[in-house]
Short mmCIF file of C-alpha atoms in Angstrom, two decimals:
data_model
loop_
_atom_site.label_atom_id
_atom_site.label_comp_id
_atom_site.label_asym_id
_atom_site.label_seq_id
_atom_site.Cartn_x
_atom_site.Cartn_y
_atom_site.Cartn_z
CA MET R 4 122.45 107.21 80.02
CA GLN R 5 122.65 109.95 77.38
CA ASN R 6 119.13 109.73 75.87
CA GLN R 7 117.98 113.35 75.98
CA GLU R 8 114.54 112.34 74.66
CA ALA R 9 113.77 110.25 77.75
CA PRO R 10 111.18 111.88 80.04
CA VAL R 11 112.32 113.57 83.25
CA LEU R 12 110.28 112.59 86.31
CA ALA R 13 110.44 113.18 90.07
CA ALA R 14 109.55 110.68 92.80
CA ILE R 15 109.19 111.32 96.53
CA ASP R 16 109.14 108.67 99.24
CA ILE R 17 107.57 109.62 102.59
CA GLY R 18 109.06 107.09 104.99
CA SER R 19 109.08 106.52 108.72
CA ASN R 20 112.46 108.23 109.16
CA THR R 21 113.05 110.31 106.03
CA ILE R 22 111.40 112.11 103.15
CA HIS R 23 113.47 111.55 100.02
CA ILE R 24 113.27 112.96 96.47
CA VAL R 25 114.91 111.72 93.28
CA VAL R 26 114.64 113.42 89.88
CA ALA R 27 115.87 111.44 86.90
CA ARG R 28 115.77 110.99 83.14
CA CYS R 29 113.88 107.72 82.83
CA LEU R 30 113.92 104.65 80.59
CA PRO R 31 112.29 101.32 81.49
CA ALA R 32 115.63 99.73 82.48
CA SER R 33 117.87 102.67 83.42
CA LEU R 34 117.92 106.10 85.01
CA GLU R 35 120.09 109.19 84.80
CA ILE R 36 119.89 110.74 88.27
CA LEU R 37 119.66 114.54 88.16
CA LEU R 38 118.77 115.29 91.81
CA ASP R 39 118.84 113.22 95.00
CA GLU R 40 118.01 114.78 98.38
CA GLN R 41 116.59 113.64 101.70
CA GLU R 42 115.43 115.14 104.97
CA ILE R 43 115.07 113.30 108.28
CA VAL R 44 111.63 114.04 109.74
CA ARG R 45 110.94 110.85 111.77
CA ILE R 46 107.18 110.65 111.27
CA GLY R 47 107.34 107.14 112.71
CA GLU R 48 108.43 108.53 116.09
CA SER R 49 105.01 110.03 116.76
CA VAL R 50 103.19 107.02 115.29
CA THR R 51 105.08 104.63 117.60
CA ALA R 52 104.39 106.86 120.61
CA ASP R 53 100.75 107.81 120.02
CA GLY R 54 99.45 105.80 117.07
CA GLU R 55 99.00 108.92 114.96
CA ILE R 56 100.97 111.53 113.02
CA SER R 57 101.36 114.60 115.21
CA ALA R 58 100.57 118.15 114.10
CA GLN R 59 104.27 118.99 114.32
CA LYS R 60 105.25 116.10 112.03
CA LEU R 61 102.52 117.11 109.57
CA GLU R 62 103.84 120.68 109.52
CA GLU R 63 107.42 119.47 108.95
CA THR R 64 106.25 117.13 106.19
CA ILE R 65 104.35 119.86 104.35
CA SER R 66 107.38 122.16 104.58
CA VAL R 67 109.71 119.52 103.10
CA LEU R 68 107.25 118.52 100.36
CA SER R 69 106.68 122.14 99.35
CA HIS R 70 110.44 122.59 99.01
CA TYR R 71 110.79 119.38 97.01
CA LYS R 72 107.96 120.37 94.68
CA THR R 73 109.80 123.60 93.93
CA LEU R 74 113.03 121.68 93.26
CA ALA R 75 111.27 119.24 90.94
CA ALA R 76 109.75 122.13 88.95
CA HIS R 77 113.26 123.19 87.88
CA TYR R 78 113.63 119.87 86.02
CA THR R 79 110.17 118.78 84.88
CA SER R 80 106.60 119.94 84.45
CA SER R 81 105.25 116.41 84.93
CA PRO R 82 103.32 115.62 88.12
CA VAL R 83 105.52 114.50 91.02
CA LEU R 84 105.03 110.83 91.98
CA VAL R 85 104.66 110.53 95.75
CA VAL R 86 104.43 107.32 97.80
CA ALA R 87 104.13 106.78 101.55
CA THR R 88 105.13 103.68 103.51
CA GLU R 89 104.97 102.05 106.94
CA ALA R 90 104.47 104.94 109.38
CA ILE R 91 101.64 106.35 107.29
CA ARG R 92 100.15 102.87 106.77
CA LYS R 93 99.95 102.41 110.54
CA ALA R 94 98.80 105.89 111.60
CA CYS R 95 95.15 106.11 112.64
CA ASN R 96 94.92 109.61 111.06
CA SER R 97 96.57 108.73 107.75
CA GLN R 98 93.67 109.94 105.62
CA GLN R 99 93.61 113.32 107.36
CA PHE R 100 97.37 113.48 106.79
CA LEU R 101 96.98 112.89 103.04
CA THR R 102 94.14 115.38 102.78
CA ALA R 103 96.17 118.08 104.54
CA ILE R 104 99.16 117.48 102.23
CA ARG R 105 97.02 117.71 99.10
CA SER R 106 95.36 120.87 100.35
CA ALA R 107 98.69 122.55 101.15
CA THR R 108 100.85 121.29 98.25
CA ASP R 109 98.47 119.86 95.61
CA LEU R 110 100.51 116.63 95.75
CA VAL R 111 98.68 113.30 95.59
CA VAL R 112 100.24 110.77 97.97
CA HIS R 113 99.77 107.04 97.36
CA ILE R 114 99.99 104.82 100.44
CA ILE R 115 101.49 101.59 99.14
CA ASP R 116 101.35 98.25 100.92
CA GLY R 117 104.45 96.40 102.06
CA ILE R 118 104.53 93.97 99.14
CA VAL R 119 104.39 96.71 96.48
CA GLU R 120 107.05 98.54 98.49
CA SER R 121 109.32 95.49 98.41
CA ILE R 122 108.93 95.10 94.62
CA LEU R 123 109.63 98.78 93.94
CA THR R 124 112.69 98.58 96.18
CA PHE R 125 113.95 95.58 94.22
CA TYR R 126 113.55 97.45 90.92
CA GLY R 127 115.40 100.47 92.26
CA ALA R 128 118.22 98.68 94.08
CA THR R 129 119.15 96.29 91.26
CA TYR R 130 118.81 98.20 87.97
CA GLU R 131 122.49 99.24 87.95
CA LEU R 132 123.67 95.78 89.00
CA TYR R 133 121.78 94.14 86.14
CA GLN R 134 123.59 96.41 83.68
CA GLU R 135 126.93 94.86 84.71
CA PRO R 136 128.49 92.19 82.42
CA HIS R 137 128.05 89.30 84.87
CA PRO R 138 125.39 90.01 87.52
CA PRO R 139 124.70 87.27 90.09
CA SER R 140 122.02 84.81 89.01
CA GLN R 141 120.50 84.72 92.50
CA LEU R 142 120.37 87.50 95.08
CA ALA R 143 118.28 89.21 97.72
CA VAL R 144 117.46 92.86 98.39
CA LEU R 145 116.93 94.28 101.87
CA ASP R 146 115.35 97.70 102.35
CA LEU R 147 115.70 98.65 105.99
CA GLY R 148 113.54 101.68 106.69
CA GLY R 149 112.48 103.42 109.85
CA GLY R 150 109.23 101.52 110.37
CA SER R 151 109.46 98.48 108.14
CA MET R 152 111.81 96.07 106.45
CA GLU R 153 111.34 94.68 102.95
CA LEU R 154 113.09 91.55 101.70
CA VAL R 155 113.04 90.26 98.14
CA THR R 156 114.81 87.24 96.65
CA ALA R 157 115.26 86.83 92.90
CA ARG R 158 116.60 84.31 90.42
CA ASN R 159 117.61 85.34 86.91
CA LYS R 160 116.05 88.80 87.41
CA GLN R 161 112.68 87.28 88.43
CA ILE R 162 111.30 87.81 91.92
CA ILE R 163 110.65 84.44 93.54
CA TRP R 164 109.86 85.54 97.11
CA HIS R 165 109.12 88.81 98.87
CA THR R 166 107.97 89.99 102.26
CA SER R 167 107.42 93.19 104.20
CA VAL R 168 107.43 93.27 108.00
CA PRO R 169 106.89 96.23 110.38
CA LEU R 170 110.38 96.18 111.84
CA GLY R 171 112.60 99.22 111.23
CA SER R 172 115.44 101.17 112.78
CA GLY R 173 113.22 103.95 114.10
CA TRP R 174 110.74 101.49 115.59
CA LEU R 175 113.49 99.47 117.30
CA HIS R 176 115.14 102.62 118.64
CA ASP R 177 111.92 104.02 120.07
CA ARG R 178 110.91 100.67 121.59
CA TYR R 179 114.22 99.54 123.11
CA LEU R 180 117.18 101.92 122.66
CA SER R 181 116.12 105.25 124.14
CA SER R 182 119.38 105.88 126.06
CA ASP R 183 122.34 107.56 124.35
CA PRO R 184 124.51 105.63 123.85
CA PRO R 185 122.42 102.49 124.32
CA SER R 186 123.04 100.64 127.58
CA GLU R 187 124.30 97.07 127.46
CA GLU R 188 121.05 95.95 129.09
CA ASP R 189 118.97 97.71 126.39
CA LEU R 190 121.14 96.22 123.64
CA GLU R 191 120.74 92.73 125.09
CA VAL R 192 116.95 93.01 125.22
CA ALA R 193 116.85 94.40 121.65
CA ARG R 194 118.99 91.47 120.46
CA THR R 195 116.64 89.05 122.22
CA PHE R 196 113.72 90.55 120.32
CA LEU R 197 115.57 90.53 116.96
CA ASN R 198 116.81 86.97 117.28
CA THR R 199 113.32 85.78 118.18
CA TYR R 200 111.58 87.80 115.49
CA ILE R 201 113.93 87.05 112.60
CA ALA R 202 114.09 83.34 113.43
CA GLY R 203 110.28 83.33 113.32
CA LEU R 204 110.25 84.59 109.72
CA ARG R 205 111.76 81.32 108.45
CA PHE R 206 113.13 82.43 105.11
CA LYS R 207 112.36 80.02 102.29
CA GLN R 208 116.06 79.93 101.34
CA ARG R 209 119.24 81.76 102.23
CA PRO R 210 120.47 83.96 99.37
CA PRO R 211 124.16 83.82 98.38
CA ALA R 212 124.27 87.63 97.98
CA LEU R 213 122.41 90.50 99.66
CA ILE R 214 122.03 94.09 98.50
CA ALA R 215 121.06 96.40 101.38
CA THR R 216 119.47 99.79 100.81
CA GLY R 217 117.82 102.43 102.95
CA GLY R 218 119.15 105.09 105.30
CA SER R 219 120.59 102.74 107.92
CA ALA R 220 122.58 100.66 105.43
CA ASN R 221 124.02 103.70 103.68
CA SER R 222 124.81 105.48 106.96
CA LEU R 223 126.52 102.34 108.25
CA LEU R 224 128.65 102.23 105.09
CA LEU R 225 129.56 105.91 105.56
CA LEU R 226 130.50 105.21 109.19
CA ALA R 227 132.74 102.31 108.08
CA ARG R 228 134.43 104.57 105.50
CA ARG R 229 135.14 107.26 108.08
CA ALA R 230 135.90 105.13 111.13
CA LEU R 231 137.49 102.04 109.54
CA ASN R 232 139.15 103.83 106.58
CA LEU R 233 137.27 101.98 103.87
CA PRO R 234 137.91 103.37 100.37
CA GLU R 235 135.28 105.87 99.18
CA HIS R 236 134.36 103.65 96.22
CA GLU R 237 133.82 100.57 98.43
CA THR R 238 130.18 99.47 98.56
CA ARG R 239 130.62 96.22 100.49
CA LEU R 240 130.49 95.70 104.24
CA THR R 241 131.84 92.55 105.86
CA TYR R 242 130.30 91.04 108.97
CA GLU R 243 133.39 92.01 110.97
CA GLN R 244 133.06 95.63 109.85
CA VAL R 245 129.38 95.70 110.84
CA VAL R 246 130.30 94.36 114.30
CA ARG R 247 133.04 96.97 114.72
CA CYS R 248 130.64 99.76 113.73
CA GLU R 249 128.05 98.40 116.15
CA GLY R 250 130.69 98.52 118.89
CA LEU R 251 131.44 102.19 118.16
CA LEU R 252 127.75 103.06 118.21
CA SER R 253 127.28 101.37 121.57
CA GLU R 254 130.19 103.27 123.15
CA LEU R 255 129.89 106.82 121.81
CA PRO R 256 126.92 109.20 122.18
CA ALA R 257 125.12 110.31 119.04
CA GLU R 258 126.63 113.81 119.10
CA GLU R 259 130.14 112.34 119.11
CA ILE R 260 129.29 109.95 116.26
CA SER R 261 127.84 112.89 114.32
CA ARG R 262 130.86 115.13 114.92
CA ARG R 263 133.57 112.55 114.27
CA TYR R 264 132.09 110.65 111.35
CA GLU R 265 130.01 113.18 109.37
CA GLN R 266 126.62 111.71 110.27
CA PRO R 267 123.49 113.87 110.60
CA LEU R 268 122.64 113.96 114.31
CA LYS R 269 119.11 112.63 113.80
CA ARG R 270 120.52 109.69 111.84
CA ALA R 271 123.26 109.06 114.43
CA ARG R 272 120.60 108.67 117.14
CA ILE R 273 118.86 105.78 115.38
CA LEU R 274 121.88 104.19 113.67
CA PRO R 275 122.61 101.77 116.59
CA ALA R 276 119.20 100.18 115.94
CA GLY R 277 119.91 99.88 112.22
CA ALA R 278 123.28 98.25 112.89
CA LEU R 279 121.67 95.72 115.25
CA ILE R 280 119.08 94.71 112.65
CA ILE R 281 121.65 94.32 109.86
CA ASN R 282 123.92 92.32 112.18
CA ALA R 283 121.06 90.00 113.20
CA LEU R 284 120.04 89.43 109.58
CA MET R 285 123.59 88.63 108.49
CA ILE R 286 123.84 86.05 111.27
CA ASN R 287 120.48 84.48 110.42
CA LEU R 288 121.18 84.39 106.67
CA GLN R 289 124.79 83.26 107.27
CA LEU R 290 126.25 86.10 105.19
CA SER R 291 129.89 87.14 105.49
CA GLU R 292 129.29 90.41 103.60
CA ILE R 293 126.60 92.62 102.08
CA ARG R 294 126.57 95.10 99.23
CA VAL R 295 125.07 98.55 99.90
CA SER R 296 123.07 100.49 97.30
CA THR R 297 122.08 104.16 97.42
CA HIS R 298 119.04 103.40 95.27
CA GLY R 299 115.68 102.06 96.37
CA ILE R 300 111.96 102.68 96.32
CA ARG R 301 112.09 106.11 94.63
CA GLU R 302 114.11 104.80 91.70
CA GLY R 303 111.73 101.83 91.61
CA VAL R 304 108.76 104.19 91.24
CA LEU R 305 110.45 105.99 88.34
CA LEU R 306 111.31 102.71 86.58
CA ALA R 307 107.77 101.37 87.12
CA HIS R 308 106.30 104.53 85.61
CA ALA R 309 108.70 104.27 82.65
CA ARG R 310 107.53 100.67 82.08
CA TYR R 311 103.80 100.94 82.73
CA GLY R 312 102.94 104.64 82.34
CA ASP R 313 100.38 106.43 84.52
CA GLN R 314 98.83 103.08 85.52
CA TRP R 315 102.11 101.93 87.13
CA LEU R 316 100.69 101.44 90.61
CA GLN R 317 97.59 99.54 89.45
CA CYS R 318 99.79 97.24 87.33
CA LEU R 319 102.03 96.43 90.30
CA GLN R 320 99.05 95.80 92.58
CA GLN R 321 97.53 93.42 90.03
CA ASN R 322 100.85 91.57 89.74
CA THR R 323 101.05 91.04 93.51
CA GLN R 324 97.44 89.86 93.72
CA SER R 325 98.07 87.21 91.08
CA SER R 326 101.35 86.02 92.61
CA GLY R 327 99.61 83.68 95.05
CA GLN R 328 101.42 85.01 98.12
CA GLU R 329 99.12 86.37 100.76
CA ASN R 330 101.68 88.01 103.01
CA GLY R 331 105.02 87.13 101.46
CA ILE R 332 106.20 85.07 104.41
CA VAL R 333 106.82 81.49 103.38
CA ILE R 334 107.15 78.72 105.91
CA ALA R 335 110.02 76.45 104.95
CA PRO R 336 109.02 72.82 104.34
CA GLY R 337 110.08 70.41 107.03
CA ASP R 338 109.23 67.21 108.77
CA GLU R 339 106.19 66.66 110.96
CA GLN R 340 108.04 67.73 114.09
CA GLU R 341 108.94 71.20 112.80
CA GLU R 342 107.51 73.98 114.97
CA THR R 343 104.97 76.42 113.63
CA PHE R 344 105.38 80.12 114.40
CA ALA R 345 102.74 79.93 117.14
CA GLN R 346 104.32 76.80 118.64
CA SER R 347 107.74 78.45 118.86
CA GLY R 348 106.03 81.44 120.50
CA THR R 349 104.41 79.20 123.10
CA ARG R 350 107.75 77.54 123.88
CA LEU R 351 109.73 80.80 124.13
CA LEU R 352 107.09 82.59 126.19
CA LEU R 353 107.04 79.71 128.67
CA GLU R 354 110.83 79.72 128.91
CA ARG R 355 111.02 83.48 129.47
CA MET R 356 108.13 83.45 131.94
CA HIS R 357 109.78 80.76 134.07
CA LYS R 358 113.13 82.60 133.92
CA MET R 359 111.45 85.70 135.30
CA LEU R 360 109.42 83.94 137.98
CA GLU R 361 112.36 81.96 139.32
CA TRP R 362 113.66 85.22 140.89
CA ARG R 363 110.42 85.85 142.76
CA SER R 364 111.41 84.13 146.02
CA GLU R 365 114.87 85.79 146.04
CA VAL R 366 113.36 89.25 145.60
CA LEU R 367 110.89 88.63 148.44
CA LYS R 368 113.75 87.66 150.80
CA HIS R 369 115.19 91.23 150.57
CA GLU R 370 118.69 89.82 151.07
CA ASP R 371 120.32 90.62 147.72
CA ILE R 372 119.55 93.78 145.75
CA GLU R 373 120.92 92.06 142.63
CA ALA R 374 117.88 89.77 142.64
CA VAL R 375 115.71 92.78 141.74
CA HIS R 376 118.08 93.57 138.87
CA LYS R 377 118.01 89.97 137.60
CA MET R 378 114.22 89.85 137.69
CA ARG R 379 114.00 93.20 135.91
CA VAL R 380 116.26 91.97 133.09
CA ALA R 381 114.19 88.78 132.82
CA SER R 382 110.96 90.79 132.64
CA ARG R 383 112.34 92.92 129.80
CA ARG R 384 113.39 89.81 127.89
CA LEU R 385 109.89 88.43 128.32
CA ARG R 386 108.48 91.67 126.88
CA ALA R 387 110.85 91.35 123.91
CA VAL R 388 109.47 87.89 123.11
CA LEU R 389 105.91 89.19 123.52
CA ASP R 390 106.74 91.97 121.03
CA ALA R 391 108.04 89.39 118.55
CA TYR R 392 104.87 87.29 118.65
CA GLU R 393 102.28 90.05 119.07
CA THR R 394 100.38 89.49 115.82
CA ALA R 395 100.26 85.74 116.36
CA CYS R 396 98.30 86.46 119.56
CA ASP R 397 94.68 87.19 120.34
CA ALA R 398 94.70 91.02 120.51
CA LYS R 399 92.50 91.43 123.60
CA ARG R 400 94.30 88.77 125.65
CA PHE R 401 97.69 90.03 124.51
CA LYS R 402 97.01 93.58 125.72
CA LYS R 403 95.95 92.32 129.15
CA VAL R 404 99.07 90.17 129.59
CA TYR R 405 101.39 92.81 128.14
CA ARG R 406 100.05 95.44 130.56
CA LYS R 407 100.73 93.12 133.50
CA VAL R 408 104.29 92.31 132.39
CA LYS R 409 104.99 96.00 131.75
CA GLU R 410 103.60 96.94 135.17
CA LEU R 411 105.93 94.47 136.87
CA ALA R 412 108.91 95.63 134.77
CA ASP R 413 108.21 99.27 135.68
CA ILE R 414 107.96 98.50 139.42
CA LEU R 415 111.19 96.47 139.25
CA GLY R 416 112.85 99.31 137.35
CA LYS R 417 112.00 101.94 139.95
CA ALA R 418 113.11 99.69 142.79
CA ARG R 419 116.37 98.88 141.02
CA ASP R 420 117.14 102.51 140.09
CA THR R 421 116.72 103.57 143.73
CA ASP R 422 118.99 100.72 144.89
CA VAL R 423 121.70 101.95 142.52
CA MET R 424 121.40 105.57 143.68
CA VAL R 425 121.67 104.61 147.36
CA ALA R 426 124.59 102.24 146.68
CA ASN R 427 126.46 104.99 144.81
CA LEU R 428 125.94 107.56 147.57
CA GLN R 429 126.94 105.39 150.55
CA PRO R 430 130.73 105.37 149.81
CA GLN R 431 130.70 109.16 149.47
CA LEU R 432 129.77 109.60 153.13
CA THR R 433 133.28 108.76 154.34
CA GLN R 434 134.83 111.13 151.80
CA THR R 435 132.51 114.05 152.49
CA PRO R 436 133.58 116.85 154.92
CA GLY R 437 131.73 116.89 158.24
CA GLU R 438 129.70 120.01 157.50
CA SER R 439 128.36 118.44 154.25
CA GLN R 440 127.62 115.00 155.65
CA ALA R 441 124.28 116.05 157.12
CA GLY R 442 122.93 117.00 153.70
CA LEU R 443 124.14 113.77 152.16
CA GLN R 444 122.67 111.73 155.02
CA TRP R 445 119.34 113.53 154.54
CA LEU R 446 119.38 112.67 150.81
CA ILE R 447 120.15 109.01 151.53
CA LYS R 448 117.36 108.91 154.12
CA CYS R 449 114.87 110.32 151.57
CA LEU R 450 116.02 107.84 148.94
CA ASN R 451 115.69 104.96 151.41
CA ALA R 452 112.12 106.03 152.17
CA TYR R 453 111.41 106.27 148.43
CA ARG R 454 113.05 102.88 147.94
CA GLN R 455 110.98 101.31 150.71
CA ALA R 456 107.77 102.59 149.12
CA HIS R 457 108.69 100.89 145.85
CA GLN R 458 109.83 97.74 147.66
CA ASP R 459 106.46 97.60 149.40
CA LYS R 460 104.69 98.00 146.06
CA LEU R 461 106.86 95.30 144.50
CA GLU R 462 106.29 92.93 147.41
CA ALA R 463 102.52 93.45 147.24
CA PHE R 464 102.54 92.71 143.51
CA LEU R 465 104.62 89.54 143.86
CA ARG R 466 102.76 88.14 146.89
CA THR R 467 99.40 88.49 145.18
CA LEU R 468 100.64 87.12 141.86
CA ASP R 469 99.10 83.74 141.03
CA GLU R 470 101.88 82.16 138.96
CA ASP R 471 99.80 79.34 137.51
CA ALA R 472 96.98 81.68 136.51
CA PHE R 473 99.47 84.17 135.03
CA ILE R 474 101.15 81.44 132.96
CA GLN R 475 97.78 80.15 131.78
CA GLN R 476 96.70 83.67 130.87
CA MET R 477 99.85 84.13 128.79
CA MET R 478 99.51 80.78 127.03
CA SER R 479 95.93 81.60 126.07
CA CYS R 480 97.22 84.49 123.95
CA LEU R 481 98.44 82.02 121.30
CA PRO R 482 95.52 79.93 120.02
CA GLU R 483 96.31 76.23 119.72
CA GLY R 484 96.52 74.76 116.24
CA GLU R 485 96.89 78.09 114.45
CA ASN R 486 99.83 78.90 112.22
CA ARG R 487 100.16 82.62 111.97
CA ASP R 488 103.40 83.78 110.51
CA GLY R 489 104.79 86.74 112.36
CA LYS R 490 104.22 90.46 112.14
CA GLY R 491 102.79 92.10 109.09
#
């Protein structure tokens, strides 16, 4: 775009993982990008852990925003447009966060809801595509952020369906993939959650083409270029390439991924979670490839302002209120026997509960240490299903059941970890010189005592567990006859 009369504006997006600025010369249907920078701050990390934005994250945010405001001033004297998304939406101290930012930087931050976020992302991710001679008549846009995921489907440039759900790469990493690289057990539990959660969304229709944007999608494309020798101009990722990248991320630690493939270390730590989500979506939507865009919500803000002026946000909010969609999630029509979201939750929770409890008698026999491991894995899978159906549940009952399942999983984990340590040390006794054997024997004796304490705790928990009452308590979390439609 060569229109020098077009206004120059700056937009900043405060996300769960990153803070991102774009400065551009703006027309209602096109942009000339002048500046594009981002910084990984991971505000969502503290929100997931404590429910609020920490003082450290606030300080980092103010530092980045002050720098961005200075950058923007080199290009434009217009006010900087700033939006905030999922992590700030969820934080219990969000208003204090906004007040502190305004006091320190004089920037006004707008917290936008998930539906407005999805529409802005669609504007930003597709404006270049729609300038091509033959754009697809039907497509979908995925914005995978750190704390949320937005999906939009469109036909002939008109949005026909949109949703925003609180599932992002940072959230999945913090909840399930804390080891580096992720363990196979952690990956399996995360996949269990994703398969359950995404299946529960029940997309109205499967799009023939998908444009993916956001940090995870672009970092995955960069990884494919560096590791799989994709051409630099290539913007498409096949399912096979996503799987190969996921394999690399599950084998190499983040520092190695960062060093070998030019990834920022903070991004490399959460990229395995992003790859898992993209993989699961491609499977569910039956897509053999996706197209990756560097543009998203920031460009959408600039285009919206170019179209609607200073009232851009109010106009978008009015449009979403008149669209008739309450939460963007549409239940596909089906016959009378089709399960509702709550019904599928009841079925899956029962299945996972029985899978876990079937190891109870084996664990109490104390004959096979692998029984503890099997029950631990089953308990983590049960927690994954509970995570997937949390907002379809009665909040008070859910917390009580979740605490009990987590308590059992933690006891099983400590018992299992001690079993592994003792098992690894035993073979070393025969290979250790005589003068060192005493120390090793002492360590094994201490570990056995520690193990016995946890075994006693585990046995006490299992012997006093009323299976029927526990199952009934879990089933009461999902009210009969209700049809709630997933998170968000």
